[in-house]
mmCIF file of C-alpha atoms in Angstrom:
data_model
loop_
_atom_site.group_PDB
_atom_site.id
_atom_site.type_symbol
_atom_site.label_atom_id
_atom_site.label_comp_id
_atom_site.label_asym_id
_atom_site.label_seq_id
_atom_site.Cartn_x
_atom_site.Cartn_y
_atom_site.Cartn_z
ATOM 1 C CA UNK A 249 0.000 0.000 0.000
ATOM 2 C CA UNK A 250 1.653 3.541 -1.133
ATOM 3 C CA UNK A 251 1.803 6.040 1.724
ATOM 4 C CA UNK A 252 3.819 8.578 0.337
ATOM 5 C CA UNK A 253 3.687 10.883 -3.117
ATOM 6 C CA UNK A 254 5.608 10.919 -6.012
ATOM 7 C CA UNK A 255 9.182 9.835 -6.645
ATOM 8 C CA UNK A 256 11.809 10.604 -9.089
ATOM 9 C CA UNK A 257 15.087 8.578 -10.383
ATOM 10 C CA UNK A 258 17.255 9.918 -12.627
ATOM 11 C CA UNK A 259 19.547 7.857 -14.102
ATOM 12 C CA UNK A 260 17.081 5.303 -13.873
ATOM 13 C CA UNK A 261 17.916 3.326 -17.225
ATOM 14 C CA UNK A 262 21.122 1.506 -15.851
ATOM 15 C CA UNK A 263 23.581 0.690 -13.131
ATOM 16 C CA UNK A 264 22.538 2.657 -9.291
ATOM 17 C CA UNK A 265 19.973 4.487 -10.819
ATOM 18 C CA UNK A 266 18.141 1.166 -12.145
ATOM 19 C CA UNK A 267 18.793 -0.734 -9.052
ATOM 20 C CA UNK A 268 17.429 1.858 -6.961
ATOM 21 C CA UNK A 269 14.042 2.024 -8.919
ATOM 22 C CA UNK A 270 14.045 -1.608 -8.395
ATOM 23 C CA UNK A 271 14.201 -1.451 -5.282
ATOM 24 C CA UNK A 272 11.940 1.156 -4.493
ATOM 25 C CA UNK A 273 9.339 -0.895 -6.600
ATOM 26 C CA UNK A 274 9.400 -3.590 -4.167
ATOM 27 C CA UNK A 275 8.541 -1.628 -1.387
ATOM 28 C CA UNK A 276 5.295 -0.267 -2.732
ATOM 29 C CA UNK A 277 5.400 2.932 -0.865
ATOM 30 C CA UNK A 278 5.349 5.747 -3.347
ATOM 31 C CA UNK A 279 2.289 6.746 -5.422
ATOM 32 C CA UNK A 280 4.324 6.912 -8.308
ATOM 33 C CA UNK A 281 8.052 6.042 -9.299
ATOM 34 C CA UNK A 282 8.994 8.499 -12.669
ATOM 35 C CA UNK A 283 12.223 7.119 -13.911
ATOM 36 C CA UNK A 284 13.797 9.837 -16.009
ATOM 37 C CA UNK A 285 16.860 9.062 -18.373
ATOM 38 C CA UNK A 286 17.884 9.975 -22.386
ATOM 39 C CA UNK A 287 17.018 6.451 -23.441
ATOM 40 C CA UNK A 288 13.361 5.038 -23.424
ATOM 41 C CA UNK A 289 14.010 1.665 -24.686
ATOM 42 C CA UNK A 290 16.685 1.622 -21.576
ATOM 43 C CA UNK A 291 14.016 2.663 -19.008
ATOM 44 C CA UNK A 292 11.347 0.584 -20.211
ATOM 45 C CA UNK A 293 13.959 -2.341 -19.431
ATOM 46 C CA UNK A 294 14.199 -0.928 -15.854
ATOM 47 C CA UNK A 295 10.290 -1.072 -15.852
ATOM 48 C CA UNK A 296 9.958 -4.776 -16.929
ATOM 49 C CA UNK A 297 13.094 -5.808 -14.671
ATOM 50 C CA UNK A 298 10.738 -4.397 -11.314
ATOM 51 C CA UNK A 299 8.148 -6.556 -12.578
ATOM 52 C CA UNK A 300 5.692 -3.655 -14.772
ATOM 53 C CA UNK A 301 4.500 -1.831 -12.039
ATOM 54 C CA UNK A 302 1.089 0.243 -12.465
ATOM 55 C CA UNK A 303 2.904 2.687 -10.308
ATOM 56 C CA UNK A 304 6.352 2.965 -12.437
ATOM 57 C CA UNK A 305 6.723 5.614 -15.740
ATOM 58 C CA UNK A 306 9.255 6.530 -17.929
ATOM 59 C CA UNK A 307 10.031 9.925 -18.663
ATOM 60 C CA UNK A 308 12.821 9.980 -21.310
ATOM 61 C CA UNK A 309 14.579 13.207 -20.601
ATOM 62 C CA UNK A 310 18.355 14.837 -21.614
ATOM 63 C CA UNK A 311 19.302 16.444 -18.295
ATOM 64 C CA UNK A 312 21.767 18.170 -20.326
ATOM 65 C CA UNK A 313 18.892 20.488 -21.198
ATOM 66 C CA UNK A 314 19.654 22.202 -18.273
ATOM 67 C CA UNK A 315 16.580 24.536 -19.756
ATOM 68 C CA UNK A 316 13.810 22.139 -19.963
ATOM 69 C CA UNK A 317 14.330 20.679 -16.299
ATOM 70 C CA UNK A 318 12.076 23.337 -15.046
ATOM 71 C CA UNK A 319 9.162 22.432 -17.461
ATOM 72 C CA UNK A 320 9.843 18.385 -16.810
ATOM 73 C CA UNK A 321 9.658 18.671 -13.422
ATOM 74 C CA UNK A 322 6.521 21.109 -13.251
ATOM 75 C CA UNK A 323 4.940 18.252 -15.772
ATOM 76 C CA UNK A 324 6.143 15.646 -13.109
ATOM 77 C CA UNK A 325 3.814 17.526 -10.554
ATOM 78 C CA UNK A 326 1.353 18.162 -13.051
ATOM 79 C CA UNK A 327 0.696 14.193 -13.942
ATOM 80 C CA UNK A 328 1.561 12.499 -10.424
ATOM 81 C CA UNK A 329 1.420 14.923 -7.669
ATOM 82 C CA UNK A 330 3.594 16.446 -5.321
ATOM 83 C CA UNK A 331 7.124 14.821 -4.938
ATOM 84 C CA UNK A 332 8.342 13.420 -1.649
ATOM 85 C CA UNK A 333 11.706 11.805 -2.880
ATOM 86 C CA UNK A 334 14.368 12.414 -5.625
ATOM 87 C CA UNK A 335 16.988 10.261 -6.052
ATOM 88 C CA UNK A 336 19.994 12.291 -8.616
ATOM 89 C CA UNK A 337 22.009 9.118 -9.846
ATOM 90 C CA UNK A 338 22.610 10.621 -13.426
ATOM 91 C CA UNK A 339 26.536 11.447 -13.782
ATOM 92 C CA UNK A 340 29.266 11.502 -16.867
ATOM 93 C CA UNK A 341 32.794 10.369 -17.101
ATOM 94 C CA UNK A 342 35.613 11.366 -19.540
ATOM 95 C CA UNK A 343 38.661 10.513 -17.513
ATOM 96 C CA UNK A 344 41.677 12.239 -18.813
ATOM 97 C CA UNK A 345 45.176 13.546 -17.357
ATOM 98 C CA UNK A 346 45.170 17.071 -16.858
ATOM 99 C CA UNK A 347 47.380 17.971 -19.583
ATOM 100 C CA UNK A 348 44.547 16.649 -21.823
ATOM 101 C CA UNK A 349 41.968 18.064 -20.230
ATOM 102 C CA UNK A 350 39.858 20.418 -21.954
ATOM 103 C CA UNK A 351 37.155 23.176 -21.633
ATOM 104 C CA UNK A 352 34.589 20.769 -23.551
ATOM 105 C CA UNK A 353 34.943 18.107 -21.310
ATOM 106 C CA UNK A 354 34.913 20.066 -18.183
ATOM 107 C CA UNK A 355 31.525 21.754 -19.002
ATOM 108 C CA UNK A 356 29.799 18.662 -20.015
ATOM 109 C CA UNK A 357 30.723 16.931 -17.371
ATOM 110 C CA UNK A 358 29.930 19.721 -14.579
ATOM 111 C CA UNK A 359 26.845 20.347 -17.178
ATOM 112 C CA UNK A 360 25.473 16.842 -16.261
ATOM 113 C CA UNK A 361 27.050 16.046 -12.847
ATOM 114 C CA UNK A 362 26.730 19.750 -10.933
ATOM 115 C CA UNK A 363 24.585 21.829 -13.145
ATOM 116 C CA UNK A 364 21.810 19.640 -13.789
ATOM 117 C CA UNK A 365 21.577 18.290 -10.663
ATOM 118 C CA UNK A 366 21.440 21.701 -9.017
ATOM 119 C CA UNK A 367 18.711 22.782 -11.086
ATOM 120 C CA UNK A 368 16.758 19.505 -10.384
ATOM 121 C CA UNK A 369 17.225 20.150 -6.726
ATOM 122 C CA UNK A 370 16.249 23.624 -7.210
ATOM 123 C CA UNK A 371 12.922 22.656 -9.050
ATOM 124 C CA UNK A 372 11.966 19.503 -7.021
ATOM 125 C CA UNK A 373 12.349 21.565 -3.605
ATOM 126 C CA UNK A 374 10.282 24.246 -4.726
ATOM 127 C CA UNK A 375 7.348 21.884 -4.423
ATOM 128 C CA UNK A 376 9.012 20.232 -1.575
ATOM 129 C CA UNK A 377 8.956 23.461 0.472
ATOM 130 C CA UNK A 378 4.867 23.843 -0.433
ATOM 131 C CA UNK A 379 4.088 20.564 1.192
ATOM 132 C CA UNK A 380 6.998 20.834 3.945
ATOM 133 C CA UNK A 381 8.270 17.648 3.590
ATOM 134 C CA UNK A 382 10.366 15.764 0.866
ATOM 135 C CA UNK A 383 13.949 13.870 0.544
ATOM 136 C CA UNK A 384 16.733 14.104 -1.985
ATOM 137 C CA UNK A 385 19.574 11.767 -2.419
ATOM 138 C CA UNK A 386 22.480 12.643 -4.224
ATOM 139 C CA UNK A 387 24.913 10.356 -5.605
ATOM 140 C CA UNK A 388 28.521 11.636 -5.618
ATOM 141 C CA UNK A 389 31.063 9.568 -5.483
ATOM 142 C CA UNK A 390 34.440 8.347 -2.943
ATOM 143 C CA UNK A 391 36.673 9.947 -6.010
ATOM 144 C CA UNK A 392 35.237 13.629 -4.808
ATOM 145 C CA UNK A 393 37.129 13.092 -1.258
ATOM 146 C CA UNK A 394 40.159 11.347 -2.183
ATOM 147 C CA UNK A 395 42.492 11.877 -4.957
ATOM 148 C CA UNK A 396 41.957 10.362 -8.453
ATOM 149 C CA UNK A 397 44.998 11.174 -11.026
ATOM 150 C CA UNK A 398 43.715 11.367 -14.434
ATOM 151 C CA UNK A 399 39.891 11.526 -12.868
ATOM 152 C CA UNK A 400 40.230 16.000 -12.737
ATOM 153 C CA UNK A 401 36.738 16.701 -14.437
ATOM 154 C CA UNK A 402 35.090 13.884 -12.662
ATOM 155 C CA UNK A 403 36.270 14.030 -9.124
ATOM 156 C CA UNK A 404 36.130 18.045 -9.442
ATOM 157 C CA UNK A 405 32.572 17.807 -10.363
ATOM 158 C CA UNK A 406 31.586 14.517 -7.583
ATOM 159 C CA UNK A 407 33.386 17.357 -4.700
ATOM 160 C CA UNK A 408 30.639 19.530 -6.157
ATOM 161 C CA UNK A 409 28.056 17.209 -4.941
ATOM 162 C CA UNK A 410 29.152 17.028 -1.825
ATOM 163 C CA UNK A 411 29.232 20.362 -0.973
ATOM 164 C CA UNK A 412 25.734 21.046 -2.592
ATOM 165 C CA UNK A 413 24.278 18.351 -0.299
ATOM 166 C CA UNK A 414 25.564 20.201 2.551
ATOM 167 C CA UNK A 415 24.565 23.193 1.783
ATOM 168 C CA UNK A 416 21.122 22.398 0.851
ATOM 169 C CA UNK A 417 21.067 20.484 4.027
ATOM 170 C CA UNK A 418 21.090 23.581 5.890
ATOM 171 C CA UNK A 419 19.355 26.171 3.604
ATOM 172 C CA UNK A 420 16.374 23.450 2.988
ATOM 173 C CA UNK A 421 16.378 22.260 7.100
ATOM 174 C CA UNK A 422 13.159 25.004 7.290
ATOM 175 C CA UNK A 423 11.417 23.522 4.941
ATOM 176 C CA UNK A 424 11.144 19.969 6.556
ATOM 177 C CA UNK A 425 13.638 19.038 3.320
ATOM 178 C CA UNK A 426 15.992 16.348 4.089
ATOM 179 C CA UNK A 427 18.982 15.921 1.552
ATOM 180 C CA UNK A 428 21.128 13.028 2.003
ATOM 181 C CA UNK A 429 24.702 12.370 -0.098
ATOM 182 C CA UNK A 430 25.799 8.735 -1.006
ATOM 183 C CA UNK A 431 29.656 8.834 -2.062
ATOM 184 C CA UNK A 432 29.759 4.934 -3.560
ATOM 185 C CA UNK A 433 33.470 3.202 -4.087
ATOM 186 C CA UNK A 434 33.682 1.469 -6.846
ATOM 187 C CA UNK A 435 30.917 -0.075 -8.339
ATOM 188 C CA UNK A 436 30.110 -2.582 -11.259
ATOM 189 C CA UNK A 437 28.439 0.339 -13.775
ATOM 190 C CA UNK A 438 28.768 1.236 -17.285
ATOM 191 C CA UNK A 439 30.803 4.180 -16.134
ATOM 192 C CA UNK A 440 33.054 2.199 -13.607
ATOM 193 C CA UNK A 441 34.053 0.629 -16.914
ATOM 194 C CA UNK A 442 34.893 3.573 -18.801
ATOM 195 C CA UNK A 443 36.853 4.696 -15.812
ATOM 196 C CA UNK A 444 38.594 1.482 -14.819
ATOM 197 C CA UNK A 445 38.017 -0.472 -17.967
ATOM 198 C CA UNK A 446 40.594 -3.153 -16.882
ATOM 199 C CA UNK A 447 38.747 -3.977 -13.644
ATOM 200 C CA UNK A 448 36.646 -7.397 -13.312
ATOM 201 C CA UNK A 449 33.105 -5.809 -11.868
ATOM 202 C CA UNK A 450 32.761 -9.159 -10.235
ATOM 203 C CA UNK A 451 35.113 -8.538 -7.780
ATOM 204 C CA UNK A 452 34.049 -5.185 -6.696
ATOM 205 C CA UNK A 453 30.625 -3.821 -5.229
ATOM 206 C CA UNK A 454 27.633 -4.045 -7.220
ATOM 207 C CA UNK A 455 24.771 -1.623 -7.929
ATOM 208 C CA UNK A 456 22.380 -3.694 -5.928
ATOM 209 C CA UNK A 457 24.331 -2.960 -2.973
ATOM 210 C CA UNK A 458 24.545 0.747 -3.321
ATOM 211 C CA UNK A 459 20.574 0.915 -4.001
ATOM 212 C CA UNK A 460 20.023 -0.733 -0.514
ATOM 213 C CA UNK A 461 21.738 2.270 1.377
ATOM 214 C CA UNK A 462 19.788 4.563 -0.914
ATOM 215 C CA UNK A 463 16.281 3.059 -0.123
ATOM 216 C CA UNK A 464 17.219 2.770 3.564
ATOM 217 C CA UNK A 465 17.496 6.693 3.884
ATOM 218 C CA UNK A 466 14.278 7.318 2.164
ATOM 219 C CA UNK A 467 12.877 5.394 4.889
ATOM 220 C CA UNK A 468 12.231 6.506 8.111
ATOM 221 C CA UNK A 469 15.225 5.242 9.367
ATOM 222 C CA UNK A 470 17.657 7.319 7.691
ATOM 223 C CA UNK A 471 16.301 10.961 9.285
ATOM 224 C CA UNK A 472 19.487 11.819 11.259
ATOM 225 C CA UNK A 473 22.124 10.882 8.150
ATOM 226 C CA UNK A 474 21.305 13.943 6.382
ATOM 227 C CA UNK A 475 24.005 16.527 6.069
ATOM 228 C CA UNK A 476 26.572 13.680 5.597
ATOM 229 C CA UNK A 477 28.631 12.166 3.057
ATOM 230 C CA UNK A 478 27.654 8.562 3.737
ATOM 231 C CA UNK A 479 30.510 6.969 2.400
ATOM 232 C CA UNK A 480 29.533 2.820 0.898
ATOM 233 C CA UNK A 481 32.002 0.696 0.241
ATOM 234 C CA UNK A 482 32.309 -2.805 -0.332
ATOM 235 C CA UNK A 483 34.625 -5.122 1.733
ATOM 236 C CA UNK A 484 35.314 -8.298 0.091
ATOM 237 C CA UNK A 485 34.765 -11.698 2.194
ATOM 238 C CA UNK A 486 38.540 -13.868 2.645
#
């Protein structure tokens, strides 16, 4: 039985972002689950992998049209009410040295990883603050508190996160807006790959795992994490 309103996942066509819509699926407690990503064929996959819930819709959406978020949201309202959770799993990776860094690669990927998940915080929280209540998870990552040679565009933009989820913490407390940050290790996803392509995902935490933490802290049980850079890593068995 549902008990709480609307939720959105972005990333929701693969990897965390997947594994947390499948998960939140299970538990039946949001009116509706909107699972927002670039590729529809991708996130109706997600759909029929949770089993085709009547509650569960795809919204094929390019968050790197920063200027439509506004409008998708709003529509997100419009259709399944207000929002009590978003979940920001959507990130880019183009791992390169700094000497081969470039000014197109840093904006897209603080376009995708810090700007659009800003303005989705922004926009979500707005009817948040109306119905004063509402979570938001953010996914950054353990690369944007330790040092990652090579990683410059990606770690720079996952220490972004982390300091937006603070922040917002605090300027969103007044609201009764609760904003969580998940910093996974490393993870079996399409873009662990890209940045570790030599790795075997078998041996290192899956998205499953991740998606557990995340659907604990939309729970009850997560109200006095927020604020924190909940750090997940996996610890193989010997």
């Amino acid at each position: 039985m549902t008990s709480k309103g609307a939720c959105i996942v972005t990333g929701a066509s693969q990897g965390i972002g997947r594994a947390t819509a499948i998960a939140l699926a299970a538990k039946r407690e949001y009116s509706s689950i909107v699972l927002v990503s670039r590729n529809l064929e991708k996130l109706e996959e997600t759909k029929a992998l949770a089993g085709n819930p009547d509650n569960m819709f795809a919204l094929p959406f390019d968050l790197e049209e920063l200027e439509g978020i506004p409008a998708m949201v709003s529509s997100v309202v419009r259709d399944y009410g207000d929002i009590d959770l978003l979940v920001n799993v959507s990130g880019y990776a183009d791992p390169k040295p700094l000497f081969e860094t470039d000014a197109h690669s840093l904006e897209k990927t603080f376009r995708v990883n810090v700007f659009a998940l800003t303005l989705m915080c922004r926009e979500v929280a707005k009817n948040m603050r109306g119905h004063r209540c509402g979570k938001i998870i953010n996914i950054a990552s353990t690369a944007g508190s330790t040092p990652r040679p090579g990683w410059i565009s990606y770690s720079s933009s996952k220490a972004a996160v982390i300091s937006i989820s603070q922040t917002l913490t605090a300027e969103l407390a007044e609201y009764g807006v609760k904003v969580y940050c998940v910093s996974p290790g490393r993870c079996a996803t399409d873009l662990r790959r890209k940045l570790a392509p030599e790795e075997d995902p078998a041996t290192i935490m899956q998205p499953e795992q991740v998606a557990e933490i995340i659907d604990n802290l939309s729970g009850d049980t997560g109200n006095a994490l927020d604020g924190q850079d909940i750090v997940v890593r996996y610890q193989p068995r010997l």
